Every structure is written in C-alpha cells, then in structure tokens.
mmCIF file of C-alpha atoms in Angstrom:
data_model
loop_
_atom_site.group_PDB
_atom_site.id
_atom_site.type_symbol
_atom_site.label_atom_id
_atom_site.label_comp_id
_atom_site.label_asym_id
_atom_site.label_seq_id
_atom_site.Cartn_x
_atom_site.Cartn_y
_atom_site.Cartn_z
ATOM 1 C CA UNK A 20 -22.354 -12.615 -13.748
ATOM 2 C CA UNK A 21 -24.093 -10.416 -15.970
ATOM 3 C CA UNK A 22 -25.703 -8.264 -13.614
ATOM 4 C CA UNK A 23 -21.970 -8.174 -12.372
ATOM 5 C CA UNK A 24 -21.294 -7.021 -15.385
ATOM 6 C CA UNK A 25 -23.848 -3.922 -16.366
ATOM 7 C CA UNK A 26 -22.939 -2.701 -12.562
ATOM 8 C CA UNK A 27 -19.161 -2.425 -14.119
ATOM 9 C CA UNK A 28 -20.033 -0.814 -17.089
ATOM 10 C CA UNK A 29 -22.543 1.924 -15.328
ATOM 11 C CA UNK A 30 -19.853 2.640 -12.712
ATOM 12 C CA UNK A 31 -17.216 3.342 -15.811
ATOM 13 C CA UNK A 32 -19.992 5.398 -17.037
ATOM 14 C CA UNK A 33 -20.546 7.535 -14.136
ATOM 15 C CA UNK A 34 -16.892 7.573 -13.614
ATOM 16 C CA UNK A 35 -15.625 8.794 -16.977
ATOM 17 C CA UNK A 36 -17.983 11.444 -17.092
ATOM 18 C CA UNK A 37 -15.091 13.682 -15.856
ATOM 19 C CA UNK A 38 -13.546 13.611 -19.068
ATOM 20 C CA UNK A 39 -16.681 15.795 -20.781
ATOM 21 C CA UNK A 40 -16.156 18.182 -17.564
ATOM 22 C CA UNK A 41 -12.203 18.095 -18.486
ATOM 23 C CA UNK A 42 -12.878 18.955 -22.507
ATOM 24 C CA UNK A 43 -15.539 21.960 -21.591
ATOM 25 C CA UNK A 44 -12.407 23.217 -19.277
ATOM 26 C CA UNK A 45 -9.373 22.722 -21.889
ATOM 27 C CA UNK A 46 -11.220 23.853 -25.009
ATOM 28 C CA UNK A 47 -14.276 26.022 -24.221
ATOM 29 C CA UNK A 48 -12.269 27.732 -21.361
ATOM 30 C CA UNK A 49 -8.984 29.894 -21.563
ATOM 31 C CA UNK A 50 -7.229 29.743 -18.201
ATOM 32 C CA UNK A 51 -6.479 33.299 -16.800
ATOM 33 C CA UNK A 52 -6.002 34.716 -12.917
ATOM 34 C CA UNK A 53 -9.795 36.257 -12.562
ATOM 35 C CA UNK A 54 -10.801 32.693 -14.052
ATOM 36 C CA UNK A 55 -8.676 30.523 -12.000
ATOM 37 C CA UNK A 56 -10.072 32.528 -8.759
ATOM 38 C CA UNK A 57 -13.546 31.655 -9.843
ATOM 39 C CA UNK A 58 -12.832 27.980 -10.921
ATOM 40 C CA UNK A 59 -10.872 27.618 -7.398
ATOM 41 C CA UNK A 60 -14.370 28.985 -5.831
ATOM 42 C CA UNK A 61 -16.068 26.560 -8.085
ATOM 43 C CA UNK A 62 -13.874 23.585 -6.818
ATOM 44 C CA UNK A 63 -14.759 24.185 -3.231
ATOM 45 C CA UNK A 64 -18.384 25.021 -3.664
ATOM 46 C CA UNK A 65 -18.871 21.858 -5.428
ATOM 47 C CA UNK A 66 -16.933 20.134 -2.363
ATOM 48 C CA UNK A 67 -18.805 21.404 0.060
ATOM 49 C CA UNK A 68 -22.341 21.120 -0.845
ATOM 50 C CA UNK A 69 -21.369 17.675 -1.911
ATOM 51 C CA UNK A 70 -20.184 16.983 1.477
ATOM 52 C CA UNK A 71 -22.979 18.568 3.487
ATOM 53 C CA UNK A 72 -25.824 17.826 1.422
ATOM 54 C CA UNK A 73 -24.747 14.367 0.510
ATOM 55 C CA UNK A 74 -21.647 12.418 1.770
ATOM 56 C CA UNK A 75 -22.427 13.608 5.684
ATOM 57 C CA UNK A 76 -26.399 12.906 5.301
ATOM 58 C CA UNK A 77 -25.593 9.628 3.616
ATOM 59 C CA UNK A 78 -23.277 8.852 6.763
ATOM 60 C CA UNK A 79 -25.797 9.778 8.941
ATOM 61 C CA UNK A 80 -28.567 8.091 7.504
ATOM 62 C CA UNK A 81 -26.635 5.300 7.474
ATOM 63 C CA UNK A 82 -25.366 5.070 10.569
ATOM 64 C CA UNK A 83 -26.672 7.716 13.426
ATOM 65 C CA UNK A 84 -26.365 11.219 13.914
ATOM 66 C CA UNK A 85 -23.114 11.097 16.046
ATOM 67 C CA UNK A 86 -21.641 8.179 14.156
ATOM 68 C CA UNK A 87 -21.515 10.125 11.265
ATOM 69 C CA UNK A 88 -20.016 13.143 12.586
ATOM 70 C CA UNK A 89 -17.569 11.439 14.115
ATOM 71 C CA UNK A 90 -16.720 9.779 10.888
ATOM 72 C CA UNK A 91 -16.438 12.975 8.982
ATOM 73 C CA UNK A 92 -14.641 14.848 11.347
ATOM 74 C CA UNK A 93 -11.645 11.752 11.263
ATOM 75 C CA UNK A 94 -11.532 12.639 7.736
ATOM 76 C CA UNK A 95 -10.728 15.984 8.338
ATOM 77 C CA UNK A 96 -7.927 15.247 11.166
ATOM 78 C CA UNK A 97 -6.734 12.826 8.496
ATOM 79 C CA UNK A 98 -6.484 15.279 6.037
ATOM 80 C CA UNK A 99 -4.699 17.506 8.249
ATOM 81 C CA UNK A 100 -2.227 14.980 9.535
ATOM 82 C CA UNK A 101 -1.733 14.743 5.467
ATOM 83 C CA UNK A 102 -1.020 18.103 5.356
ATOM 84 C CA UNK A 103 1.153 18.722 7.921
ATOM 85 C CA UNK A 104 2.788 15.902 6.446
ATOM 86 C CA UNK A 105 3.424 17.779 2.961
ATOM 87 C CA UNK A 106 3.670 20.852 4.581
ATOM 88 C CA UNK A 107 2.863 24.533 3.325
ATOM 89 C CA UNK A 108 5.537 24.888 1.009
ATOM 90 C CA UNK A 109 4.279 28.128 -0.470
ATOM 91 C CA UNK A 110 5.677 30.088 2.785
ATOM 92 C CA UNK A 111 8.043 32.268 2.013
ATOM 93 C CA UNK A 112 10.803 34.008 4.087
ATOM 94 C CA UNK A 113 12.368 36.956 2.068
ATOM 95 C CA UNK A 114 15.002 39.611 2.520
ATOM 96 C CA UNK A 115 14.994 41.630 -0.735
ATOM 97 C CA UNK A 116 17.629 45.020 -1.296
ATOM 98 C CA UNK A 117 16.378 48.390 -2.352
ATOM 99 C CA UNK A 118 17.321 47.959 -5.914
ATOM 100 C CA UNK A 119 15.339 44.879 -6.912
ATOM 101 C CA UNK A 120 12.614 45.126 -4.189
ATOM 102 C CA UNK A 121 10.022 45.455 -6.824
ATOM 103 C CA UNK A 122 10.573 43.094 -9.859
ATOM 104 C CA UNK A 123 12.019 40.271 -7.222
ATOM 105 C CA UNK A 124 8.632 40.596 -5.387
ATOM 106 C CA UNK A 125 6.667 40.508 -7.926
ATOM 107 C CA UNK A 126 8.773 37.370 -9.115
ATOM 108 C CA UNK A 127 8.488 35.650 -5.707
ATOM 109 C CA UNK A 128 4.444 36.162 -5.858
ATOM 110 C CA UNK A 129 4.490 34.935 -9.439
ATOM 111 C CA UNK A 130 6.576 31.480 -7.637
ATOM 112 C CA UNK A 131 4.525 31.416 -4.652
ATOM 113 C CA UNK A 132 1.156 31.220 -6.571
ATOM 114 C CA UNK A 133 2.330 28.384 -8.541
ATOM 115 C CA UNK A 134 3.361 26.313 -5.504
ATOM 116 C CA UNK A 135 -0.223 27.355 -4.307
ATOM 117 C CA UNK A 136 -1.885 25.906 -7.363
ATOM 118 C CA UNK A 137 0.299 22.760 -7.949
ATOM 119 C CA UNK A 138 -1.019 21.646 -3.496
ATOM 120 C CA UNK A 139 -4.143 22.860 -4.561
ATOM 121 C CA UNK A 140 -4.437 21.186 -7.611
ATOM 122 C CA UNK A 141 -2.865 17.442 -6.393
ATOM 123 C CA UNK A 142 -5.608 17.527 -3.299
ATOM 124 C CA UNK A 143 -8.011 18.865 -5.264
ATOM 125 C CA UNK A 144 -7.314 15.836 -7.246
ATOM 126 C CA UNK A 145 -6.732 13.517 -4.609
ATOM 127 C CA UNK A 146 -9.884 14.480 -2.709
ATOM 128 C CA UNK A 147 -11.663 13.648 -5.780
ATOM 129 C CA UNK A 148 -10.280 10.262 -6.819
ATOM 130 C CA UNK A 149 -10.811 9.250 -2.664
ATOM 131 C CA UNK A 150 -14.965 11.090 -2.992
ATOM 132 C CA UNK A 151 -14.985 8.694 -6.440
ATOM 133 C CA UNK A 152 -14.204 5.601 -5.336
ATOM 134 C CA UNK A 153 -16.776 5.070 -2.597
ATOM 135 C CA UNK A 154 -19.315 6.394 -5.218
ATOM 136 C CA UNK A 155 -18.389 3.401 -7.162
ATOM 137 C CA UNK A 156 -18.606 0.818 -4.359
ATOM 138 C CA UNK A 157 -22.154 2.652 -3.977
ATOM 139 C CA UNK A 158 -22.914 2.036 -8.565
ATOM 140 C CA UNK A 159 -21.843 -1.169 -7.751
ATOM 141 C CA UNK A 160 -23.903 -2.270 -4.643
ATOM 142 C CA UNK A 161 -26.995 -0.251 -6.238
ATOM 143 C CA UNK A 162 -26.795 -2.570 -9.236
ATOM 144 C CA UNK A 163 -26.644 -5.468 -7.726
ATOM 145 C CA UNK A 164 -29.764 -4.929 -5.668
ATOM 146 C CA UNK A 165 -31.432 -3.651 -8.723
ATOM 147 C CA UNK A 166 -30.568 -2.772 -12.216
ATOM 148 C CA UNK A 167 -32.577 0.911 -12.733
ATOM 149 C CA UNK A 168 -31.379 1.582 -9.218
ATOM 150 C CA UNK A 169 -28.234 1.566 -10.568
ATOM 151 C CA UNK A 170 -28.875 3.632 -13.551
ATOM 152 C CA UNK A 171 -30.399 6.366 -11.536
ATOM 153 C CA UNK A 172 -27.221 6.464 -9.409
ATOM 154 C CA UNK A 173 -24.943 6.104 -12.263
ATOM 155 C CA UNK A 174 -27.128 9.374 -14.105
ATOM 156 C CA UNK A 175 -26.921 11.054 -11.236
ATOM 157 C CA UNK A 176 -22.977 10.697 -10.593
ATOM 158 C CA UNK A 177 -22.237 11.087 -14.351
ATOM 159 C CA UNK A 178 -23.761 14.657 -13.989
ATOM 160 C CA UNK A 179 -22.378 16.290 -10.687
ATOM 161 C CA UNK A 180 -18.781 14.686 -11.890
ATOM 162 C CA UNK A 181 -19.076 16.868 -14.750
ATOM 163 C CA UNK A 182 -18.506 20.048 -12.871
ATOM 164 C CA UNK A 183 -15.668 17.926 -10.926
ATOM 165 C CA UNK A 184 -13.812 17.184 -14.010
ATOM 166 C CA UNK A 185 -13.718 20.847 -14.572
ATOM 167 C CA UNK A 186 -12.239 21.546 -11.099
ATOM 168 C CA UNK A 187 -9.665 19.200 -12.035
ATOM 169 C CA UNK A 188 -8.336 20.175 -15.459
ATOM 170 C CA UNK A 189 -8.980 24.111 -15.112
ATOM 171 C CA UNK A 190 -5.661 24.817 -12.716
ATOM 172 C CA UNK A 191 -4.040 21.706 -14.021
ATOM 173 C CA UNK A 192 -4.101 23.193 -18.082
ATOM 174 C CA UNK A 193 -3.183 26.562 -16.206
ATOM 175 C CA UNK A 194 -0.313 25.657 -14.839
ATOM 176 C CA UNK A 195 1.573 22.898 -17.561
ATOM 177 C CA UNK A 196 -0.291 24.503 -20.758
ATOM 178 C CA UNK A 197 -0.915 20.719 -21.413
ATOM 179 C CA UNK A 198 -4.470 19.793 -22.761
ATOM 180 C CA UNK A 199 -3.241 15.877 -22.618
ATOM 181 C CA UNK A 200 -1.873 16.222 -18.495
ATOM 182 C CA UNK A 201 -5.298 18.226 -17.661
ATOM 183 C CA UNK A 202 -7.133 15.484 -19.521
ATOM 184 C CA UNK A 203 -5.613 12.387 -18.206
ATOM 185 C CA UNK A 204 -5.651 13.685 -15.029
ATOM 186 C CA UNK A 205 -9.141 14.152 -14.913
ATOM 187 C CA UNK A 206 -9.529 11.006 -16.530
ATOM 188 C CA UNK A 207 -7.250 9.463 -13.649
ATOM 189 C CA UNK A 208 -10.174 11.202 -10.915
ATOM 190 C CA UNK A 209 -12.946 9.393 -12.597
ATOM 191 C CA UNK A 210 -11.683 5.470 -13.200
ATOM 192 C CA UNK A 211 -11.272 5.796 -9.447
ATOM 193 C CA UNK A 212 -14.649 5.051 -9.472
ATOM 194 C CA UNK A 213 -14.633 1.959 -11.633
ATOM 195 C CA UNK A 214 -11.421 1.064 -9.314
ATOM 196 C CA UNK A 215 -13.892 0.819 -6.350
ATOM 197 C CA UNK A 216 -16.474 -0.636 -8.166
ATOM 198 C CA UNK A 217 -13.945 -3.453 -8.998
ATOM 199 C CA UNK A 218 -12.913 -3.731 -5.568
ATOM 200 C CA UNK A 219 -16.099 -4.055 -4.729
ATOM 201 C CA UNK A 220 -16.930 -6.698 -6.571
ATOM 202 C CA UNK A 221 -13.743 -9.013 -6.409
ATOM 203 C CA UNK A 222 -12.342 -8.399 -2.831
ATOM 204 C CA UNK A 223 -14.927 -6.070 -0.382
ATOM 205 C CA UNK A 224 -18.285 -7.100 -1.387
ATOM 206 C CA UNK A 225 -18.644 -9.830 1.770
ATOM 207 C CA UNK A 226 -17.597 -7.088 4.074
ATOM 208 C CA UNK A 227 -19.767 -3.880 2.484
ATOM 209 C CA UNK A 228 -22.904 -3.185 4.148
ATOM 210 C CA UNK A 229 -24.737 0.005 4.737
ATOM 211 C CA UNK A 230 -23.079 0.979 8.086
ATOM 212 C CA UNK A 231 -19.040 0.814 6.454
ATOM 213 C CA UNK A 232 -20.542 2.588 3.166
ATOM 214 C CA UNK A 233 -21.796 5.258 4.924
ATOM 215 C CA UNK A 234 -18.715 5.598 7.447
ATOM 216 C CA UNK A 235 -16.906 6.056 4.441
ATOM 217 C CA UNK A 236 -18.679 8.377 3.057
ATOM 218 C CA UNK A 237 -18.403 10.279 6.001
ATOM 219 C CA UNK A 238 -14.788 10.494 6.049
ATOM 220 C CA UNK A 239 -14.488 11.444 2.363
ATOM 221 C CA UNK A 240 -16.908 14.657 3.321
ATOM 222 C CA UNK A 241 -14.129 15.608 5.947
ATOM 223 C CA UNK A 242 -11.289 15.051 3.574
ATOM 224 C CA UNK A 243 -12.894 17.197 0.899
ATOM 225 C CA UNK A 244 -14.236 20.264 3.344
ATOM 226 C CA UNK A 245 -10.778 20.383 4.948
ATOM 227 C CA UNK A 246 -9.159 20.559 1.569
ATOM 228 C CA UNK A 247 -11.885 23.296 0.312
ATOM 229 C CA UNK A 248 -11.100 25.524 3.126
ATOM 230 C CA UNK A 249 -7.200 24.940 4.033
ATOM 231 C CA UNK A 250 -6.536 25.051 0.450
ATOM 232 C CA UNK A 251 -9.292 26.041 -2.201
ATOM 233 C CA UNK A 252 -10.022 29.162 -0.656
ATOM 234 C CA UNK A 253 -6.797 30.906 0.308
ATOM 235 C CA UNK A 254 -5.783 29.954 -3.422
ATOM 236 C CA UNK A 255 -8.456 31.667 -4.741
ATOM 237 C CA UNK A 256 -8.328 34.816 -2.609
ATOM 238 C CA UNK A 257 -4.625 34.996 -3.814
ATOM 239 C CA UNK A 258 -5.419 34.736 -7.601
ATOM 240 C CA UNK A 259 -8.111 37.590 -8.169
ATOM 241 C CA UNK A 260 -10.565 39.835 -6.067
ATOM 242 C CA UNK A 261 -12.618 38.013 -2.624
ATOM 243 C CA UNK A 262 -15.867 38.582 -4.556
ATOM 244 C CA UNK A 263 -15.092 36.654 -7.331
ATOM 245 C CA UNK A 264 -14.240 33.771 -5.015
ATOM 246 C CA UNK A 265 -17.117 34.076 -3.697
ATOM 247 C CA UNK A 266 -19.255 34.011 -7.195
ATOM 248 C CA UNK A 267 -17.013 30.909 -7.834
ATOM 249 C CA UNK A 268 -18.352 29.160 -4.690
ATOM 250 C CA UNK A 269 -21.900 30.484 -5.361
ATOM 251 C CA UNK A 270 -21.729 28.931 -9.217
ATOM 252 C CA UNK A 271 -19.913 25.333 -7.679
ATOM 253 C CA UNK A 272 -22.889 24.799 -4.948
ATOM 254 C CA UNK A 273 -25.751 26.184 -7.607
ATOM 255 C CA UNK A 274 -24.555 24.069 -9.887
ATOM 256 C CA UNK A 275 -23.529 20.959 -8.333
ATOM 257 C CA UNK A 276 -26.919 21.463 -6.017
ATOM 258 C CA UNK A 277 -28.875 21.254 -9.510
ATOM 259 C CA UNK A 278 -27.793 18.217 -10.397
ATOM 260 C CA UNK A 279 -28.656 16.616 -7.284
ATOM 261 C CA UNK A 280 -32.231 17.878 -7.086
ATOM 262 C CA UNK A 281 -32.973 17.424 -11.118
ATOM 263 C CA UNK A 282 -31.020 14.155 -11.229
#
C-alpha cells in the first residue's frame, strides 16, 4: 500500500508540472501574433520529437517494428476520423461588395484566425491530456517495480511537461485574456496523468503489461503528429511569417530533445 502510494504522489508530481510551464506562459510571456506563430511552432516541435523519439520507439521496443507502426498510424486515422468529425470550421465562403471589401476582409481574417486557434488550442489540449495519461500508467507501473525507477521517470516527465504546459496556456491566455482559464486548463492536461495513474492502479493494473503500454503509446504518437501537422502548423503559418514557424518548431524539438537526453 505504501509503495502504492509514493507511485501516486510521483505521478501527481510529474503531472502537475504543467502548471510551472502554464505560469512562465501567463506571466513571463505577453501573447502577440509573431509570438503565437512561434509558440504554435513550439507546440508541434515538442509533439513531434516526443512522438518520434519517444512514444513510437517505446511502441516499438515494446512490441516489434511493424506492431508499432501499425499502432501509431491507427492513432493518426483516429485522429482524423475525429476531425472530420468536428470539421474545419475555419473555412470560409465570402462574397464581399466594393465598398467594404477591405475592412470586412480584414474582419473575416481577424474571425477566421480565432476559430483556427480555439481547434488548435482544444486538440492541442486534448492530444496532451490523451500523451499524459499513458505517461502516468507508465509513473505508476515504474514505481511499483521499483521506487528510484519511478523517480527518474517522474523527473524526467516533470521536465519535458514543462514546455507542454506552455503550449497549452500560450493560445489559450491569447485568445480569453484569462490567466485563471489558461491555468486551469493546463492544470486539467497534467492531472490526466495522475487520472491514469489511478486507473492504473484500481481498475487496469491486471491487464497492463509491456505489449498494451507500448501499443498505447503508439497510438498517442499518431494522435499528436496528426494534430501537429493538420493543425499546429497551418495555424502558425497564418499568424506571422513561415520562418518564424519554423524557429518555433526548431526551439519545441531543441528544447523538449534536452530534456530527454539531460533527464
């Protein structure tokens, strides 16, 4: 029971670590377009290399090499299915008059980024609360079978959801002007963790073995490149110049691949 116990607390830990990513993002940083492009980048750098370079391997690894493709390309048909299923309400059809061709276009853009951000934002958010929750069955497990296993996984969480709880709150703040919505949401994306680990512990742990773990994780890594590329990216390309996108994605892997190496 009380090993139970330290696996909880390291898991709410690792989870609520997103909350020191989400105050660096709502009172270090001032929200603006050039900043949002760059954050956006961020968001899907960090998603990426997290997928590649650790969700995908740890699916392979786990099971085999085709396995774990397979697995992580149903996450992205999943996600798609998803998002056909909300649909790309940010398409507009417009017929504008000479007279107000300029100020109701430039009105209409103003709309149409917002709808872009709010999609962006929700499975930015979602596709971090789903990448979370697996990474607490795996604080959980890693406890269980040994104590500084555990805190090595929970240290090593804690920092690369740091940069996630920035991805988060960033767009979030930007679009409400609400430092309490950016923060509980962020808080929201990191008890997902504890969520799994409690899960994990009361109702999946007979059933949780290497193979499903990893399977999972595989999935999550196609639910969170689908959502970097379908929806990070053409967000971010819409809010400021390509090459800033592109420094955003450059910062999000560098420092997301940091943590992983140091940690």
């Amino acid at each position: 029971m009380e090993l139970i116990l330290y696996a909880l607390i390291l898991t709410l830990f690792a989870g609520l670590s997103t909350t020191f990513g989400s105050i660096i993002a709502i009172f270090i940083i001032k929200p603006n377009p050039n900043l949002i492009c760059i954050i956006m980048g961020f968001s899907a750098g960090v998603m990426i290399l997290v997928s590649f370079v650790e969700l995908l391997q740890e699916g392979i690894n786990s099971t085999t090499q085709l396995l774990g493709f397979a697995f992580f390309m149903i996450g992205m048909i999943i996600m798609l299915l998803v998002d056909v299923l909300i649909s790309h309400t940010y398409e507009f059809e417009t017929s504008l008059d000479e007279k107000n061709t300029f100020s109701e276009n430039h009105k209409m853009r103003n709309n149409s980024h917002q709808i872009e951000l709010q999609k962006a934002s929700l499975l930015v958010t979602l596709g971090i609360m789903i990448h979370n929750f697996p990474e607490g069955m795996a604080t959980f497990v890693g406890t269980l079978k040994s104590v500084e296993l555990g805190i090595i996984l929970a240290i090593a969480i804690a920092v690369h959801n740091i940069p996630e709880g920035i991805a988060v709150s960033v767009p979030i703040y930007s679009l409400t002007g609400s430092r309490k919505k950016a923060f509980l949401w962020s808080f929201l994306s990191g008890i997902s963790e504890f969520i799994g680990a409690l899960i994990s512990g009361f109702f999946l742990f007979p059933f949780i073995n290497e193979f499903v773990l990893g399977a999972m994780l595989s999935v999550v890594g196609g639910f969170m490149v689908y959502i970097s590329l379908d929806e990070l990216l053409p967000v971010s390309h819409s809010y400021g110049k390509e090459h800033l996108s592109i420094i955003g994605i450059m910062l999000g892997m560098t420092v997301m691949g940091l943590s992983l190496v140091i940690v």
